[in-house]
PDB file of C-alpha atoms in Angstrom:
ATOM      1  CA  MET A   1       0.000   0.000   0.000  1.00 50.00           C
ATOM      2  CA  SER A   2       2.818   2.381   0.881  1.00 51.00           C
ATOM      3  CA  THR A   3       4.518   1.729  -2.480  1.00 51.00           C
ATOM      4  CA  THR A   4       1.326   2.537  -4.364  1.00 50.00           C
ATOM      5  CA  THR A   5       0.983   5.775  -2.444  1.00 49.00           C
ATOM      6  CA  VAL A   6       4.516   6.845  -3.261  1.00 48.00           C
ATOM      7  CA  GLN A   7       3.986   6.114  -6.949  1.00 49.00           C
ATOM      8  CA  SER A   8       0.754   8.077  -7.104  1.00 47.00           C
ATOM      9  CA  VAL A   9       2.470  11.062  -5.592  1.00 49.00           C
ATOM     10  CA  SER A  10       5.434  10.830  -7.927  1.00 49.00           C
ATOM     11  CA  VAL A  11       3.317  10.904 -11.073  1.00 51.00           C
ATOM     12  CA  ALA A  12       1.166  13.795  -9.948  1.00 52.00           C
ATOM     13  CA  ALA A  13       1.106  16.737 -12.367  1.00 51.00           C
ATOM     14  CA  PRO A  14       3.693  19.339 -11.461  1.00 53.00           C
ATOM     15  CA  VAL A  15       2.335  22.528  -9.953  1.00 54.00           C
ATOM     16  CA  SER A  16       2.591  25.295 -12.541  1.00 51.00           C
ATOM     17  CA  THR A  17       4.357  28.413 -11.352  1.00 53.00           C
ATOM     18  CA  PRO A  18       2.167  31.503 -11.683  1.00 51.00           C
ATOM     19  CA  LYS A  19       3.206  34.034 -14.253  1.00 49.00           C
ATOM     20  CA  PRO A  20       4.481  37.288 -12.778  1.00 49.00           C
ATOM     21  CA  ALA A  21       1.845  40.019 -12.813  1.00 46.00           C
ATOM     22  CA  VAL A  22       2.318  42.409 -15.675  1.00 52.00           C
ATOM     23  CA  LYS A  23       2.532  45.978 -14.460  1.00 61.00           C
ATOM     24  CA  LYS A  24      -0.224  48.010 -16.066  1.00 72.00           C
ATOM     25  CA  GLN A  25       0.974  50.913 -18.155  1.00 83.00           C
ATOM     26  CA  PRO A  26      -0.229  54.360 -17.090  1.00 86.00           C
ATOM     27  CA  TYR A  27      -2.881  55.970 -19.236  1.00 91.00           C
ATOM     28  CA  PRO A  28      -2.011  58.993 -21.423  1.00 93.00           C
ATOM     29  CA  PHE A  29      -1.942  62.148 -19.298  1.00 91.00           C
ATOM     30  CA  TRP A  30      -4.319  63.989 -21.651  1.00 93.00           C
ATOM     31  CA  LEU A  31      -7.278  61.594 -21.333  1.00 94.00           C
ATOM     32  CA  GLY A  32      -8.851  63.582 -18.513  1.00 94.00           C
ATOM     33  CA  GLY A  33      -8.647  66.828 -20.481  1.00 94.00           C
ATOM     34  CA  VAL A  34     -10.293  65.263 -23.533  1.00 95.00           C
ATOM     35  CA  ALA A  35     -13.056  63.696 -21.426  1.00 95.00           C
ATOM     36  CA  ALA A  36     -13.718  67.006 -19.652  1.00 94.00           C
ATOM     37  CA  THR A  37     -13.796  68.932 -22.942  1.00 94.00           C
ATOM     38  CA  ILE A  38     -16.365  66.564 -24.424  1.00 94.00           C
ATOM     39  CA  ALA A  39     -18.520  66.764 -21.294  1.00 91.00           C
ATOM     40  CA  ALA A  40     -18.287  70.555 -20.986  1.00 89.00           C
ATOM     41  CA  SER A  41     -19.215  71.055 -24.648  1.00 91.00           C
ATOM     42  CA  ILE A  42     -22.447  69.105 -24.126  1.00 90.00           C
ATOM     43  CA  THR A  43     -23.413  70.928 -20.907  1.00 86.00           C
ATOM     44  CA  HIS A  44     -22.191  74.387 -21.981  1.00 87.00           C
ATOM     45  CA  PRO A  45     -25.666  76.028 -22.001  1.00 87.00           C
ATOM     46  CA  LEU A  46     -26.156  75.095 -18.337  1.00 81.00           C
ATOM     47  CA  ASP A  47     -22.715  76.411 -17.381  1.00 79.00           C
ATOM     48  CA  LEU A  48     -23.449  79.613 -19.291  1.00 82.00           C
ATOM     49  CA  THR A  49     -26.667  80.044 -17.316  1.00 82.00           C
ATOM     50  CA  LYS A  50     -24.942  79.405 -13.991  1.00 76.00           C
ATOM     51  CA  VAL A  51     -22.237  82.021 -14.634  1.00 72.00           C
ATOM     52  CA  ARG A  52     -24.768  84.633 -15.763  1.00 74.00           C
ATOM     53  CA  MET A  53     -26.928  84.068 -12.696  1.00 77.00           C
ATOM     54  CA  GLN A  54     -23.920  84.399 -10.395  1.00 69.00           C
ATOM     55  CA  ALA A  55     -22.278  87.354 -12.114  1.00 65.00           C
ATOM     56  CA  THR A  56     -25.179  89.472 -13.386  1.00 62.00           C
ATOM     57  CA  GLY A  57     -28.054  88.778 -11.033  1.00 65.00           C
ATOM     58  CA  ASP A  58     -30.334  86.901 -13.429  1.00 67.00           C
ATOM     59  CA  LYS A  59     -32.995  85.154 -11.355  1.00 70.00           C
ATOM     60  CA  GLY A  60     -34.184  81.672 -12.155  1.00 76.00           C
ATOM     61  CA  MET A  61     -32.503  79.138 -14.409  1.00 79.00           C
ATOM     62  CA  ILE A  62     -35.408  78.855 -16.882  1.00 83.00           C
ATOM     63  CA  GLN A  63     -35.825  82.636 -17.059  1.00 82.00           C
ATOM     64  CA  SER A  64     -32.102  83.069 -17.701  1.00 81.00           C
ATOM     65  CA  LEU A  65     -32.159  80.447 -20.476  1.00 83.00           C
ATOM     66  CA  LYS A  66     -35.182  82.138 -22.087  1.00 84.00           C
ATOM     67  CA  LYS A  67     -33.464  85.523 -21.859  1.00 81.00           C
ATOM     68  CA  THR A  68     -30.396  84.148 -23.644  1.00 80.00           C
ATOM     69  CA  VAL A  69     -32.503  82.644 -26.456  1.00 86.00           C
ATOM     70  CA  ARG A  70     -34.599  85.815 -26.740  1.00 86.00           C
ATOM     71  CA  THR A  71     -31.605  88.163 -26.998  1.00 80.00           C
ATOM     72  CA  ALA A  72     -29.092  86.009 -28.909  1.00 80.00           C
ATOM     73  CA  GLY A  73     -31.052  83.102 -30.410  1.00 84.00           C
ATOM     74  CA  TYR A  74     -30.343  79.433 -29.809  1.00 86.00           C
ATOM     75  CA  ARG A  75     -26.746  79.945 -30.910  1.00 85.00           C
ATOM     76  CA  GLY A  76     -26.449  82.211 -27.892  1.00 81.00           C
ATOM     77  CA  LEU A  77     -26.621  79.124 -25.662  1.00 86.00           C
ATOM     78  CA  PHE A  78     -23.090  78.367 -26.879  1.00 89.00           C
ATOM     79  CA  ASP A  79     -21.656  81.844 -26.366  1.00 83.00           C
ATOM     80  CA  GLY A  80     -18.096  81.583 -25.116  1.00 84.00           C
ATOM     81  CA  ILE A  81     -17.615  77.929 -26.110  1.00 91.00           C
ATOM     82  CA  SER A  82     -13.986  78.637 -27.105  1.00 92.00           C
ATOM     83  CA  GLY A  83     -13.334  79.840 -23.555  1.00 90.00           C
ATOM     84  CA  THR A  84     -14.777  76.595 -22.242  1.00 91.00           C
ATOM     85  CA  TRP A  85     -12.463  74.571 -24.497  1.00 93.00           C
ATOM     86  CA  MET A  86      -9.462  76.643 -23.426  1.00 94.00           C
ATOM     87  CA  ARG A  87     -10.330  76.161 -19.787  1.00 92.00           C
ATOM     88  CA  GLN A  88     -10.824  72.402 -20.050  1.00 93.00           C
ATOM     89  CA  MET A  89      -7.635  71.775 -22.021  1.00 93.00           C
ATOM     90  CA  SER A  90      -5.612  73.740 -19.470  1.00 94.00           C
ATOM     91  CA  TYR A  91      -7.280  73.339 -16.080  1.00 95.00           C
ATOM     92  CA  SER A  92      -8.919  69.922 -16.486  1.00 94.00           C
ATOM     93  CA  LEU A  93      -6.027  68.343 -18.358  1.00 95.00           C
ATOM     94  CA  CYS A  94      -3.684  69.525 -15.609  1.00 96.00           C
ATOM     95  CA  ARG A  95      -5.888  68.428 -12.702  1.00 96.00           C
ATOM     96  CA  PHE A  96      -6.332  64.835 -13.883  1.00 96.00           C
ATOM     97  CA  TRP A  97      -2.606  64.528 -14.562  1.00 96.00           C
ATOM     98  CA  ALA A  98      -1.672  66.125 -11.232  1.00 96.00           C
ATOM     99  CA  TYR A  99      -4.188  63.938  -9.332  1.00 96.00           C
ATOM    100  CA  ASP A 100      -2.584  60.747 -10.663  1.00 94.00           C
ATOM    101  CA  GLU A 101       0.891  62.078  -9.896  1.00 95.00           C
ATOM    102  CA  SER A 102      -0.159  63.188  -6.397  1.00 96.00           C
ATOM    103  CA  LYS A 103      -1.561  59.733  -5.662  1.00 94.00           C
ATOM    104  CA  LYS A 104       1.772  58.214  -6.690  1.00 93.00           C
ATOM    105  CA  LEU A 105       3.613  60.676  -4.457  1.00 95.00           C
ATOM    106  CA  LEU A 106       1.395  59.822  -1.476  1.00 94.00           C
ATOM    107  CA  GLY A 107       1.406  56.095  -2.220  1.00 93.00           C
ATOM    108  CA  ALA A 108      -2.375  56.188  -2.644  1.00 91.00           C
ATOM    109  CA  ASN A 109      -4.749  54.298  -4.911  1.00 87.00           C
ATOM    110  CA  SER A 110      -8.517  53.967  -5.300  1.00 79.00           C
ATOM    111  CA  GLN A 111      -8.640  51.721  -2.226  1.00 84.00           C
ATOM    112  CA  SER A 112      -6.893  54.271   0.004  1.00 89.00           C
ATOM    113  CA  PRO A 113      -8.649  56.113   2.871  1.00 91.00           C
ATOM    114  CA  ALA A 114     -10.813  59.066   1.881  1.00 90.00           C
ATOM    115  CA  TRP A 115      -8.494  61.603   3.559  1.00 92.00           C
ATOM    116  CA  LYS A 116      -5.519  60.477   1.470  1.00 94.00           C
ATOM    117  CA  LEU A 117      -7.529  60.707  -1.764  1.00 94.00           C
ATOM    118  CA  ALA A 118      -8.787  64.147  -0.707  1.00 94.00           C
ATOM    119  CA  LEU A 119      -5.228  65.280  -0.026  1.00 96.00           C
ATOM    120  CA  ALA A 120      -4.137  64.111  -3.489  1.00 96.00           C
ATOM    121  CA  GLY A 121      -7.127  65.940  -4.979  1.00 95.00           C
ATOM    122  CA  SER A 122      -6.262  69.107  -3.058  1.00 96.00           C
ATOM    123  CA  MET A 123      -2.674  69.028  -4.305  1.00 96.00           C
ATOM    124  CA  ALA A 124      -3.897  68.561  -7.875  1.00 96.00           C
ATOM    125  CA  GLY A 125      -6.421  71.365  -7.488  1.00 95.00           C
ATOM    126  CA  GLY A 126      -3.803  73.842  -6.277  1.00 96.00           C
ATOM    127  CA  ILE A 127      -1.603  73.174  -9.304  1.00 96.00           C
ATOM    128  CA  ALA A 128      -4.455  73.152 -11.830  1.00 96.00           C
ATOM    129  CA  GLY A 129      -6.016  76.296 -10.380  1.00 95.00           C
ATOM    130  CA  LEU A 130      -2.825  78.246 -11.056  1.00 95.00           C
ATOM    131  CA  VAL A 131      -2.229  76.810 -14.528  1.00 95.00           C
ATOM    132  CA  GLY A 132      -5.843  77.173 -15.631  1.00 94.00           C
ATOM    133  CA  ASN A 133      -6.560  80.666 -14.269  1.00 94.00           C
ATOM    134  CA  PRO A 134      -6.285  82.534 -17.631  1.00 94.00           C
ATOM    135  CA  GLY A 135      -8.603  79.978 -19.252  1.00 93.00           C
ATOM    136  CA  GLU A 136     -11.011  80.346 -16.344  1.00 90.00           C
ATOM    137  CA  ILE A 137     -11.133  84.126 -16.822  1.00 91.00           C
ATOM    138  CA  MET A 138     -11.749  83.777 -20.548  1.00 92.00           C
ATOM    139  CA  MET A 139     -14.542  81.273 -19.973  1.00 88.00           C
ATOM    140  CA  VAL A 140     -16.297  83.494 -17.432  1.00 84.00           C
ATOM    141  CA  ARG A 141     -15.925  86.679 -19.489  1.00 88.00           C
ATOM    142  CA  LEU A 142     -17.017  85.138 -22.777  1.00 87.00           C
ATOM    143  CA  GLN A 143     -20.041  83.504 -21.154  1.00 81.00           C
ATOM    144  CA  GLY A 144     -21.126  86.606 -19.244  1.00 77.00           C
ATOM    145  CA  ASP A 145     -20.496  89.226 -21.926  1.00 80.00           C
ATOM    146  CA  PHE A 146     -23.844  89.152 -23.753  1.00 72.00           C
ATOM    147  CA  ALA A 147     -25.713  89.389 -20.469  1.00 70.00           C
ATOM    148  CA  LYS A 148     -24.227  92.863 -19.915  1.00 77.00           C
ATOM    149  CA  PRO A 149     -25.575  96.129 -21.385  1.00 80.00           C
ATOM    150  CA  PRO A 150     -24.108  96.774 -24.876  1.00 82.00           C
ATOM    151  CA  GLU A 151     -21.937  99.667 -23.670  1.00 84.00           C
ATOM    152  CA  LYS A 152     -20.235  97.456 -21.059  1.00 83.00           C
ATOM    153  CA  ARG A 153     -19.540  94.431 -23.265  1.00 85.00           C
ATOM    154  CA  LEU A 154     -15.961  93.381 -23.973  1.00 88.00           C
ATOM    155  CA  ASN A 155     -16.842  91.863 -27.378  1.00 89.00           C
ATOM    156  CA  TYR A 156     -14.007  89.345 -27.490  1.00 91.00           C
ATOM    157  CA  LYS A 157     -14.063  87.392 -30.784  1.00 90.00           C
ATOM    158  CA  ASN A 158     -12.825  84.200 -29.122  1.00 91.00           C
ATOM    159  CA  CYS A 159     -10.580  83.046 -26.286  1.00 92.00           C
ATOM    160  CA  ILE A 160      -7.313  83.840 -28.131  1.00 93.00           C
ATOM    161  CA  ASP A 161      -8.455  87.344 -29.077  1.00 94.00           C
ATOM    162  CA  GLY A 162      -9.647  87.851 -25.505  1.00 92.00           C
ATOM    163  CA  LEU A 163      -6.329  86.710 -24.050  1.00 93.00           C
ATOM    164  CA  PHE A 164      -4.274  89.124 -26.200  1.00 94.00           C
ATOM    165  CA  ARG A 165      -6.657  92.034 -25.616  1.00 94.00           C
ATOM    166  CA  MET A 166      -6.712  91.422 -21.888  1.00 93.00           C
ATOM    167  CA  VAL A 167      -2.901  91.547 -21.666  1.00 94.00           C
ATOM    168  CA  ARG A 168      -2.744  94.608 -23.944  1.00 94.00           C
ATOM    169  CA  GLU A 169      -5.537  96.573 -22.265  1.00 93.00           C
ATOM    170  CA  GLU A 170      -5.222  95.501 -18.633  1.00 92.00           C
ATOM    171  CA  GLY A 171      -1.634  94.302 -18.331  1.00 93.00           C
ATOM    172  CA  ALA A 172      -0.165  90.819 -17.879  1.00 92.00           C
ATOM    173  CA  SER A 173      -1.060  90.884 -14.191  1.00 91.00           C
ATOM    174  CA  SER A 174      -4.738  90.669 -15.189  1.00 90.00           C
ATOM    175  CA  LEU A 175      -4.173  86.995 -16.049  1.00 91.00           C
ATOM    176  CA  ALA A 176      -3.919  86.382 -12.311  1.00 92.00           C
ATOM    177  CA  ARG A 177      -7.197  88.136 -11.501  1.00 90.00           C
ATOM    178  CA  GLY A 178      -9.213  86.059  -9.073  1.00 85.00           C
ATOM    179  CA  VAL A 179      -6.429  83.480  -8.770  1.00 91.00           C
ATOM    180  CA  GLY A 180      -6.924  83.214  -5.002  1.00 87.00           C
ATOM    181  CA  PRO A 181     -10.583  82.133  -5.020  1.00 82.00           C
ATOM    182  CA  ASN A 182      -9.987  80.151  -8.220  1.00 87.00           C
ATOM    183  CA  VAL A 183      -7.208  78.078  -6.623  1.00 92.00           C
ATOM    184  CA  PHE A 184      -9.291  77.689  -3.464  1.00 87.00           C
ATOM    185  CA  ARG A 185     -12.254  76.559  -5.533  1.00 84.00           C
ATOM    186  CA  ALA A 186     -10.046  74.174  -7.559  1.00 91.00           C
ATOM    187  CA  ILE A 187      -8.734  72.627  -4.341  1.00 94.00           C
ATOM    188  CA  LEU A 188     -12.294  72.120  -3.091  1.00 90.00           C
ATOM    189  CA  MET A 189     -13.452  70.776  -6.460  1.00 91.00           C
ATOM    190  CA  ASN A 190     -10.734  68.192  -6.850  1.00 94.00           C
ATOM    191  CA  ALA A 191     -10.800  67.122  -3.215  1.00 93.00           C
ATOM    192  CA  SER A 192     -14.569  66.622  -3.471  1.00 92.00           C
ATOM    193  CA  GLN A 193     -15.084  65.503  -7.092  1.00 94.00           C
ATOM    194  CA  LEU A 194     -12.058  63.385  -8.063  1.00 94.00           C
ATOM    195  CA  ALA A 195     -11.450  61.970  -4.609  1.00 93.00           C
ATOM    196  CA  SER A 196     -15.106  61.240  -3.875  1.00 94.00           C
ATOM    197  CA  TYR A 197     -15.514  59.492  -7.249  1.00 96.00           C
ATOM    198  CA  ASP A 198     -12.625  57.170  -6.434  1.00 95.00           C
ATOM    199  CA  PHE A 199     -13.997  56.675  -2.916  1.00 94.00           C
ATOM    200  CA  PHE A 200     -17.588  55.958  -3.961  1.00 95.00           C
ATOM    201  CA  LYS A 201     -16.470  53.686  -6.797  1.00 95.00           C
ATOM    202  CA  ALA A 202     -14.290  51.645  -4.435  1.00 94.00           C
ATOM    203  CA  GLU A 203     -17.099  51.391  -1.862  1.00 94.00           C
ATOM    204  CA  LEU A 204     -19.637  50.313  -4.489  1.00 95.00           C
ATOM    205  CA  LEU A 205     -17.301  47.614  -5.792  1.00 94.00           C
ATOM    206  CA  LYS A 206     -17.078  46.176  -2.280  1.00 92.00           C
ATOM    207  CA  THR A 207     -20.789  45.344  -2.439  1.00 92.00           C
ATOM    208  CA  SER A 208     -22.326  42.426  -4.312  1.00 90.00           C
ATOM    209  CA  TYR A 209     -24.578  44.756  -6.327  1.00 92.00           C
ATOM    210  CA  PHE A 210     -21.965  46.452  -8.512  1.00 94.00           C
ATOM    211  CA  GLN A 211     -19.192  45.450 -10.875  1.00 93.00           C
ATOM    212  CA  ASP A 212     -16.673  47.704 -12.614  1.00 92.00           C
ATOM    213  CA  ASN A 213     -19.048  48.758 -15.371  1.00 94.00           C
ATOM    214  CA  ILE A 214     -21.081  51.726 -16.533  1.00 95.00           C
ATOM    215  CA  TYR A 215     -23.709  51.335 -13.787  1.00 95.00           C
ATOM    216  CA  CYS A 216     -21.053  51.599 -11.098  1.00 96.00           C
ATOM    217  CA  HIS A 217     -19.394  54.542 -12.848  1.00 96.00           C
ATOM    218  CA  PHE A 218     -22.733  56.358 -13.176  1.00 97.00           C
ATOM    219  CA  THR A 219     -23.680  55.901  -9.508  1.00 96.00           C
ATOM    220  CA  ALA A 220     -20.266  56.946  -8.207  1.00 96.00           C
ATOM    221  CA  SER A 221     -20.137  60.016 -10.455  1.00 96.00           C
ATOM    222  CA  PHE A 222     -23.695  61.034  -9.481  1.00 96.00           C
ATOM    223  CA  ALA A 223     -22.713  61.014  -5.808  1.00 95.00           C
ATOM    224  CA  ALA A 224     -19.454  62.844  -6.570  1.00 95.00           C
ATOM    225  CA  GLY A 225     -21.283  65.571  -8.500  1.00 93.00           C
ATOM    226  CA  THR A 226     -23.650  66.330  -5.634  1.00 91.00           C
ATOM    227  CA  VAL A 227     -20.818  66.472  -3.100  1.00 92.00           C
ATOM    228  CA  ALA A 228     -18.708  68.703  -5.347  1.00 91.00           C
ATOM    229  CA  THR A 229     -21.535  71.178  -6.078  1.00 89.00           C
ATOM    230  CA  THR A 230     -22.243  71.771  -2.388  1.00 83.00           C
ATOM    231  CA  VAL A 231     -18.605  72.025  -1.328  1.00 85.00           C
ATOM    232  CA  CYS A 232     -17.594  74.355  -4.181  1.00 82.00           C
ATOM    233  CA  SER A 233     -20.572  76.705  -4.326  1.00 81.00           C
ATOM    234  CA  PRO A 234     -19.208  79.527  -2.085  1.00 78.00           C
ATOM    235  CA  ALA A 235     -15.844  79.769  -3.869  1.00 74.00           C
ATOM    236  CA  ASP A 236     -17.547  79.416  -7.264  1.00 76.00           C
ATOM    237  CA  VAL A 237     -19.869  82.387  -6.661  1.00 77.00           C
ATOM    238  CA  ILE A 238     -17.040  84.637  -5.411  1.00 74.00           C
ATOM    239  CA  LYS A 239     -14.767  83.600  -8.290  1.00 71.00           C
ATOM    240  CA  SER A 240     -17.419  84.397 -10.909  1.00 72.00           C
ATOM    241  CA  ARG A 241     -18.129  87.829  -9.439  1.00 70.00           C
ATOM    242  CA  ILE A 242     -14.465  88.810  -9.300  1.00 71.00           C
ATOM    243  CA  MET A 243     -13.526  87.472 -12.737  1.00 68.00           C
ATOM    244  CA  SER A 244     -16.509  89.024 -14.503  1.00 64.00           C
ATOM    245  CA  ALA A 245     -15.375  92.479 -13.342  1.00 57.00           C
ATOM    246  CA  SER A 246     -12.982  94.354 -15.619  1.00 58.00           C
ATOM    247  CA  GLY A 247     -11.052  97.612 -15.527  1.00 55.00           C
ATOM    248  CA  ASN A 248     -12.399  99.999 -12.898  1.00 52.00           C
ATOM    249  CA  GLU A 249     -15.087  97.499 -11.957  1.00 52.00           C
ATOM    250  CA  ALA A 250     -12.485  95.063 -10.603  1.00 52.00           C
ATOM    251  CA  LYS A 251     -12.603  94.645  -6.846  1.00 55.00           C
ATOM    252  CA  SER A 252     -10.601  92.724  -4.311  1.00 64.00           C
ATOM    253  CA  THR A 253     -11.855  89.468  -2.868  1.00 63.00           C
ATOM    254  CA  MET A 254     -12.544  91.104   0.501  1.00 70.00           C
ATOM    255  CA  GLN A 255     -14.550  93.912  -1.103  1.00 73.00           C
ATOM    256  CA  VAL A 256     -16.680  91.416  -3.010  1.00 69.00           C
ATOM    257  CA  LEU A 257     -17.265  89.412   0.177  1.00 72.00           C
ATOM    258  CA  LYS A 258     -18.105  92.509   2.217  1.00 76.00           C
ATOM    259  CA  ASN A 259     -20.564  93.936  -0.310  1.00 74.00           C
ATOM    260  CA  SER A 260     -22.207  90.573  -1.005  1.00 73.00           C
ATOM    261  CA  PHE A 261     -22.696  89.794   2.696  1.00 75.00           C
ATOM    262  CA  LYS A 262     -24.089  93.283   3.278  1.00 77.00           C
ATOM    263  CA  ASN A 263     -26.530  93.259   0.355  1.00 77.00           C
ATOM    264  CA  GLU A 264     -27.586  89.597   0.203  1.00 77.00           C
ATOM    265  CA  GLY A 265     -26.650  87.846   3.438  1.00 73.00           C
ATOM    266  CA  ALA A 266     -24.640  84.649   3.882  1.00 70.00           C
ATOM    267  CA  MET A 267     -26.830  82.622   1.510  1.00 70.00           C
ATOM    268  CA  PHE A 268     -25.366  84.510  -1.451  1.00 74.00           C
ATOM    269  CA  MET A 269     -22.617  81.860  -1.354  1.00 74.00           C
ATOM    270  CA  PHE A 270     -25.151  79.290  -2.552  1.00 77.00           C
ATOM    271  CA  LYS A 271     -26.773  81.492  -5.171  1.00 78.00           C
ATOM    272  CA  GLY A 272     -27.165  79.515  -8.362  1.00 77.00           C
ATOM    273  CA  TRP A 273     -26.825  76.153  -6.542  1.00 81.00           C
ATOM    274  CA  VAL A 274     -29.594  74.542  -8.606  1.00 82.00           C
ATOM    275  CA  PRO A 275     -28.144  75.531 -12.004  1.00 76.00           C
ATOM    276  CA  ALA A 276     -24.664  74.760 -10.650  1.00 79.00           C
ATOM    277  CA  TRP A 277     -25.852  71.273  -9.648  1.00 85.00           C
ATOM    278  CA  SER A 278     -27.782  70.924 -12.912  1.00 79.00           C
ATOM    279  CA  ARG A 279     -24.583  71.757 -14.807  1.00 74.00           C
ATOM    280  CA  LEU A 280     -21.999  70.019 -12.626  1.00 83.00           C
ATOM    281  CA  GLN A 281     -24.000  66.836 -12.124  1.00 88.00           C
ATOM    282  CA  PRO A 282     -24.319  65.839 -15.795  1.00 87.00           C
ATOM    283  CA  THR A 283     -20.816  67.210 -16.429  1.00 87.00           C
ATOM    284  CA  THR A 284     -19.374  65.043 -13.660  1.00 93.00           C
ATOM    285  CA  ILE A 285     -21.258  61.996 -14.914  1.00 95.00           C
ATOM    286  CA  LEU A 286     -20.202  62.639 -18.518  1.00 94.00           C
ATOM    287  CA  ILE A 287     -16.570  63.271 -17.531  1.00 95.00           C
ATOM    288  CA  PHE A 288     -16.162  60.011 -15.664  1.00 96.00           C
ATOM    289  CA  LEU A 289     -18.229  57.886 -18.046  1.00 96.00           C
ATOM    290  CA  THR A 290     -16.230  59.292 -20.974  1.00 95.00           C
ATOM    291  CA  LEU A 291     -12.940  58.893 -19.109  1.00 96.00           C
ATOM    292  CA  GLU A 292     -13.676  55.265 -18.251  1.00 96.00           C
ATOM    293  CA  GLN A 293     -14.611  54.534 -21.875  1.00 95.00           C
ATOM    294  CA  LEU A 294     -11.461  56.232 -23.142  1.00 95.00           C
ATOM    295  CA  ARG A 295      -9.441  54.090 -20.747  1.00 94.00           C
ATOM    296  CA  ASN A 296     -11.210  50.987 -22.052  1.00 93.00           C
ATOM    297  CA  LEU A 297     -10.364  52.085 -25.597  1.00 94.00           C
ATOM    298  CA  VAL A 298      -6.700  52.522 -24.643  1.00 94.00           C
ATOM    299  CA  ASP A 299      -6.689  49.055 -23.041  1.00 92.00           C
ATOM    300  CA  TYR A 300      -8.286  47.575 -26.174  1.00 92.00           C
ATOM    301  CA  THR A 301      -5.758  49.147 -28.544  1.00 94.00           C
ATOM    302  CA  ARG A 302      -2.900  47.992 -26.321  1.00 92.00           C
ATOM    303  CA  GLU A 303      -4.248  44.421 -26.349  1.00 91.00           C
ATOM    304  CA  LEU A 304      -4.482  44.547 -30.141  1.00 91.00           C
ATOM    305  CA  ARG A 305      -0.900  45.737 -30.446  1.00 90.00           C
ATOM    306  CA  ALA A 306       0.292  43.048 -28.000  1.00 88.00           C
ATOM    307  CA  ALA A 307      -1.548  40.348 -29.970  1.00 87.00           C
ATOM    308  CA  HIS A 308       0.266  41.337 -33.149  1.00 79.00           C
TER     309      HIS A 308
END
């Protein structure tokens, strides 16, 4: 019996050694900027409405949309679209890249604690807020221009024309106008939007109800959009009011805060929350759904190249 046992063991199939895990290549740094540009182009009319409500005092999202169509036609809903593209391909491209790099620096990943993801998002927001400030100004000015009386309009042809005219007429220092609240807002946005998306996605995948697919991405981005809108609203309102001012109208951050508190009370910081949520929510969903699909496309093309 013992001999039979030894023989059976000796002829057993050898245990195959597992193949070493292949380290996944990083995705192209520009994917986030492309995804954000696509999303912002689709939701531009809502962003336009939000900025005009915050900067010019338009009341009611529907009324503001009707006013835009009445005064500039349906094409008016896409006023300032070049400023939006400029902003996304500077600010958004930078923030997604910097978020990934910050996570590497902190040794964080999607499974990390929320505070570590938020710290990575804050670091990314600070960098992107500085880099994207000129694009932010152009976006706000181009979107808000037609809501002003004709004699006060800047009449920029596009974002490039606006950038050159701004430097020529107001000096190079004007490119930094509102940089303080913009950086602060960018820190809040990335700490709340990017970090909370990673957090919610990781938490959903821990349940038995979700897999890493479009349903999970949609749910996580919906939650992230609501969090980001609420956290960013105060800085967003202040930023829009400062950046929309030009020349002698320009005021310091403290002056804007003082006058707004005096005239409207503390709730002015959440003025335009509904259009902001209506704009940021679909934008957030579109950004992350598009980004995930772009990543899938990159993975697919890499698999094709490896197969050949």
